[in-house]
mmCIF file of C-alpha atoms in Angstrom:
data_model
loop_
_atom_site.group_PDB
_atom_site.id
_atom_site.type_symbol
_atom_site.label_atom_id
_atom_site.label_comp_id
_atom_site.label_asym_id
_atom_site.label_seq_id
_atom_site.Cartn_x
_atom_site.Cartn_y
_atom_site.Cartn_z
ATOM 1 C CA MET A 1 -17.877 -46.398 -12.778
ATOM 2 C CA GLN A 2 -16.425 -43.036 -13.903
ATOM 3 C CA ARG A 3 -19.690 -41.278 -13.096
ATOM 4 C CA MET A 4 -19.815 -42.879 -9.658
ATOM 5 C CA ARG A 5 -16.261 -41.754 -8.910
ATOM 6 C CA ARG A 6 -17.051 -38.157 -9.941
ATOM 7 C CA THR A 7 -20.172 -38.125 -7.790
ATOM 8 C CA PHE A 8 -18.227 -39.474 -4.828
ATOM 9 C CA LEU A 9 -15.533 -36.822 -5.252
ATOM 10 C CA ALA A 10 -18.155 -34.079 -5.542
ATOM 11 C CA VAL A 11 -19.902 -35.234 -2.360
ATOM 12 C CA ALA A 12 -16.580 -35.582 -0.532
ATOM 13 C CA GLY A 13 -15.583 -32.061 -1.590
ATOM 14 C CA LEU A 14 -18.921 -30.661 -0.454
ATOM 15 C CA VAL A 15 -18.668 -32.366 2.936
ATOM 16 C CA LEU A 16 -15.085 -31.159 3.375
ATOM 17 C CA SER A 17 -16.013 -27.566 2.543
ATOM 18 C CA MET A 18 -18.999 -27.739 4.910
ATOM 19 C CA SER A 19 -16.814 -29.013 7.737
ATOM 20 C CA VAL A 20 -14.271 -26.232 7.160
ATOM 21 C CA MET A 21 -17.036 -23.608 7.137
ATOM 22 C CA GLY A 22 -18.431 -25.105 10.340
ATOM 23 C CA ILE A 23 -15.240 -24.394 12.273
ATOM 24 C CA ALA A 24 -14.539 -20.948 10.865
ATOM 25 C CA GLN A 25 -13.925 -18.284 13.454
ATOM 26 C CA ASP A 26 -16.458 -15.506 13.791
ATOM 27 C CA VAL A 27 -15.346 -12.049 14.890
ATOM 28 C CA LYS A 28 -17.358 -8.956 15.741
ATOM 29 C CA THR A 29 -16.130 -5.551 16.846
ATOM 30 C CA ASN A 30 -17.684 -2.330 18.036
ATOM 31 C CA SER A 31 -16.276 1.020 19.096
ATOM 32 C CA MET A 32 -17.436 4.133 20.904
ATOM 33 C CA PRO A 33 -18.510 6.754 18.331
ATOM 34 C CA GLY A 34 -16.372 9.882 18.317
ATOM 35 C CA THR A 35 -13.337 8.262 19.955
ATOM 36 C CA ASP A 36 -9.980 9.553 18.715
ATOM 37 C CA PHE A 37 -7.945 6.324 18.555
ATOM 38 C CA SER A 38 -4.855 8.197 17.333
ATOM 39 C CA LYS A 39 -4.221 9.345 20.917
ATOM 40 C CA TYR A 40 -3.615 5.781 22.107
ATOM 41 C CA HIS A 41 0.046 4.787 21.963
ATOM 42 C CA THR A 42 0.548 2.613 25.039
ATOM 43 C CA TYR A 43 -1.596 -0.026 26.705
ATOM 44 C CA LYS A 44 -1.677 -1.966 29.932
ATOM 45 C CA TRP A 45 -3.321 -5.282 30.758
ATOM 46 C CA VAL A 46 -6.046 -5.083 33.401
ATOM 47 C CA ALA A 47 -8.261 -7.743 34.937
ATOM 48 C CA ILE A 48 -11.987 -7.480 34.305
ATOM 49 C CA GLU A 49 -13.763 -8.032 37.611
ATOM 50 C CA GLY A 50 -16.023 -11.064 37.679
ATOM 51 C CA ALA A 51 -14.833 -12.265 34.270
ATOM 52 C CA SER A 52 -13.930 -15.872 33.505
ATOM 53 C CA HIS A 53 -10.251 -16.451 32.914
ATOM 54 C CA PRO A 54 -8.346 -19.585 31.932
ATOM 55 C CA ASP A 55 -5.379 -21.167 33.662
ATOM 56 C CA GLN A 56 -2.051 -19.314 33.717
ATOM 57 C CA ILE A 57 -0.711 -21.055 30.602
ATOM 58 C CA VAL A 58 -3.678 -20.135 28.401
ATOM 59 C CA ASP A 59 -3.713 -16.652 29.951
ATOM 60 C CA ALA A 60 -0.102 -16.177 28.830
ATOM 61 C CA GLN A 61 -0.934 -17.490 25.339
ATOM 62 C CA ILE A 62 -3.850 -15.081 24.962
ATOM 63 C CA LYS A 63 -1.815 -12.098 26.123
ATOM 64 C CA GLN A 64 1.122 -13.070 23.895
ATOM 65 C CA SER A 65 -1.172 -13.286 20.864
ATOM 66 C CA VAL A 66 -2.850 -9.938 21.586
ATOM 67 C CA ASP A 67 0.520 -8.295 22.389
ATOM 68 C CA ALA A 68 1.840 -9.324 18.965
ATOM 69 C CA GLN A 69 -1.166 -7.783 17.202
ATOM 70 C CA MET A 70 -1.034 -4.603 19.284
ATOM 71 C CA ALA A 71 2.688 -4.209 18.484
ATOM 72 C CA ALA A 72 1.875 -4.665 14.786
ATOM 73 C CA LYS A 73 -0.620 -1.801 15.155
ATOM 74 C CA GLY A 74 2.068 0.442 16.642
ATOM 75 C CA LEU A 75 0.982 0.243 20.279
ATOM 76 C CA THR A 76 3.537 -0.347 23.024
ATOM 77 C CA LYS A 77 2.846 -2.345 26.153
ATOM 78 C CA ALA A 78 3.430 -0.072 29.141
ATOM 79 C CA SER A 79 5.844 -1.298 31.764
ATOM 80 C CA GLY A 80 4.567 0.993 34.542
ATOM 81 C CA ASP A 81 1.189 1.785 36.010
ATOM 82 C CA THR A 82 0.166 4.419 33.470
ATOM 83 C CA ALA A 83 -0.963 3.789 29.912
ATOM 84 C CA ASP A 84 -3.156 5.456 27.289
ATOM 85 C CA LEU A 85 -5.381 2.396 27.040
ATOM 86 C CA PHE A 86 -6.405 -0.411 29.390
ATOM 87 C CA VAL A 87 -6.915 -3.836 27.792
ATOM 88 C CA GLY A 88 -8.746 -6.744 29.385
ATOM 89 C CA TYR A 89 -10.348 -9.965 28.256
ATOM 90 C CA GLN A 90 -12.684 -12.701 29.344
ATOM 91 C CA ILE A 91 -13.463 -16.113 27.956
ATOM 92 C CA ALA A 92 -16.322 -18.573 27.860
ATOM 93 C CA VAL A 93 -16.221 -22.175 26.787
ATOM 94 C CA ASP A 94 -19.506 -23.767 25.796
ATOM 95 C CA GLN A 95 -20.638 -27.074 24.353
ATOM 96 C CA GLU A 96 -21.955 -27.362 20.806
ATOM 97 C CA LYS A 97 -23.083 -30.226 18.564
ATOM 98 C CA GLN A 98 -20.946 -30.877 15.511
ATOM 99 C CA TRP A 99 -22.293 -32.941 12.628
ATOM 100 C CA ASN A 100 -19.930 -35.020 10.527
ATOM 101 C CA ALA A 101 -21.493 -36.344 7.343
ATOM 102 C CA TYR A 102 -20.248 -38.299 4.407
ATOM 103 C CA GLY A 103 -21.931 -40.045 1.546
ATOM 104 C CA MET A 104 -21.254 -42.342 -1.350
ATOM 105 C CA GLY A 105 -23.431 -43.237 -4.263
ATOM 106 C CA GLY A 106 -24.394 -42.523 -7.790
ATOM 107 C CA GLY A 107 -27.244 -40.126 -7.257
ATOM 108 C CA LEU A 108 -30.904 -40.960 -7.851
ATOM 109 C CA ARG A 109 -30.240 -43.432 -10.635
ATOM 110 C CA TRP A 110 -27.840 -45.636 -8.682
ATOM 111 C CA GLY A 111 -29.096 -45.096 -5.168
ATOM 112 C CA GLY A 112 -26.459 -44.492 -2.543
ATOM 113 C CA MET A 113 -25.458 -44.467 1.055
ATOM 114 C CA ALA A 114 -25.002 -41.593 3.447
ATOM 115 C CA ASN A 115 -23.954 -41.442 7.052
ATOM 116 C CA ALA A 116 -24.032 -38.664 9.602
ATOM 117 C CA THR A 117 -22.699 -38.667 13.132
ATOM 118 C CA SER A 118 -22.771 -36.033 15.820
ATOM 119 C CA SER A 119 -20.242 -35.203 18.469
ATOM 120 C CA THR A 120 -20.064 -32.606 21.194
ATOM 121 C CA ILE A 121 -17.246 -30.094 20.938
ATOM 122 C CA SER A 122 -16.180 -27.242 23.178
ATOM 123 C CA VAL A 123 -16.403 -23.844 21.519
ATOM 124 C CA GLY A 124 -14.448 -20.975 23.015
ATOM 125 C CA THR A 125 -15.370 -17.318 22.877
ATOM 126 C CA LEU A 126 -12.918 -14.591 23.750
ATOM 127 C CA VAL A 127 -14.041 -11.018 24.413
ATOM 128 C CA LEU A 128 -11.344 -8.350 24.223
ATOM 129 C CA ASP A 129 -12.177 -4.934 25.703
ATOM 130 C CA MET A 130 -10.276 -1.634 25.588
ATOM 131 C CA TYR A 131 -10.938 1.170 28.049
ATOM 132 C CA ASP A 132 -9.903 4.798 28.163
ATOM 133 C CA PRO A 133 -8.383 5.248 31.638
ATOM 134 C CA GLY A 134 -9.127 9.004 31.667
ATOM 135 C CA THR A 135 -12.846 8.721 30.967
ATOM 136 C CA LYS A 136 -13.178 5.199 32.433
ATOM 137 C CA GLN A 137 -15.261 4.201 29.421
ATOM 138 C CA LEU A 138 -15.220 1.204 27.127
ATOM 139 C CA VAL A 139 -13.971 2.511 23.771
ATOM 140 C CA TRP A 140 -13.546 -0.739 21.798
ATOM 141 C CA THR A 141 -14.768 -4.298 22.157
ATOM 142 C CA GLY A 142 -14.293 -7.373 20.042
ATOM 143 C CA THR A 143 -15.563 -10.926 20.225
ATOM 144 C CA ALA A 144 -13.973 -13.956 18.603
ATOM 145 C CA THR A 145 -15.825 -17.264 18.722
ATOM 146 C CA LYS A 146 -14.480 -20.739 18.043
ATOM 147 C CA THR A 147 -11.127 -19.543 19.298
ATOM 148 C CA LEU A 148 -10.370 -21.814 22.240
ATOM 149 C CA ASP A 149 -10.859 -25.565 22.476
ATOM 150 C CA ALA A 150 -9.946 -27.197 25.755
ATOM 151 C CA SER A 151 -9.598 -30.597 24.071
ATOM 152 C CA SER A 152 -7.099 -29.438 21.421
ATOM 153 C CA LYS A 153 -3.336 -29.645 21.594
ATOM 154 C CA GLN A 154 -1.468 -26.574 22.820
ATOM 155 C CA ASP A 155 0.178 -25.741 19.474
ATOM 156 C CA LYS A 156 -3.139 -26.024 17.617
ATOM 157 C CA ASN A 157 -4.823 -23.756 20.167
ATOM 158 C CA GLN A 158 -1.995 -21.216 19.806
ATOM 159 C CA LYS A 159 -2.369 -21.189 16.004
ATOM 160 C CA ASN A 160 -6.151 -20.752 16.303
ATOM 161 C CA LEU A 161 -5.680 -18.023 18.867
ATOM 162 C CA ASP A 162 -3.106 -16.151 16.761
ATOM 163 C CA LYS A 163 -5.357 -16.393 13.714
ATOM 164 C CA ALA A 164 -8.389 -15.198 15.684
ATOM 165 C CA MET A 165 -6.563 -12.222 17.218
ATOM 166 C CA GLU A 166 -5.190 -11.207 13.825
ATOM 167 C CA LYS A 167 -8.691 -11.357 12.405
ATOM 168 C CA LEU A 168 -10.205 -9.602 15.437
ATOM 169 C CA LEU A 169 -7.743 -6.699 15.388
ATOM 170 C CA LYS A 170 -7.506 -6.465 11.597
ATOM 171 C CA ASP A 171 -9.506 -3.218 11.452
ATOM 172 C CA TYR A 172 -8.133 -1.681 14.643
ATOM 173 C CA PRO A 173 -8.018 1.227 15.038
ATOM 174 C CA PRO A 174 -11.463 1.771 13.561
ATOM 175 C CA LYS A 175 -11.819 4.348 10.859
ATOM 176 C CA ALA A 176 -13.311 7.665 11.984
#
């Protein structure tokens, strides 16, 4: 009985860790070589033409989350038309299969039971771009996946978004 309990706990722990790894956010960044990021002190939000954008509520949440990270990096949001840096974003929400598995049993000696179910979840990707208004060139881009979930509650989405933006902008400005 003791051995069966330990095996069950080990399997449950493995399944739990696999499910947590499955929903981890992935971030990727890239920057224009040779860009002097120390010259950027202010930024302004701009719309990216042809890009997908969410409703006004989610738009405000995204901008609030990015604004907080930019302020933490020492950048100030410009109130006028001029800024050192233009910032824009776009989103995509796609469908993905999620597998939920659990098992119980005593290994090969005792036999056992296992069960796996699949469900479809929405996975959100947010792309954040920064442009130099003088050269009109993209100088920094970052992508965060598994950031937005249309079926989640608003507070959970905000926490995921804040976490993703912190992770995405962790190494901004890039080292020369």
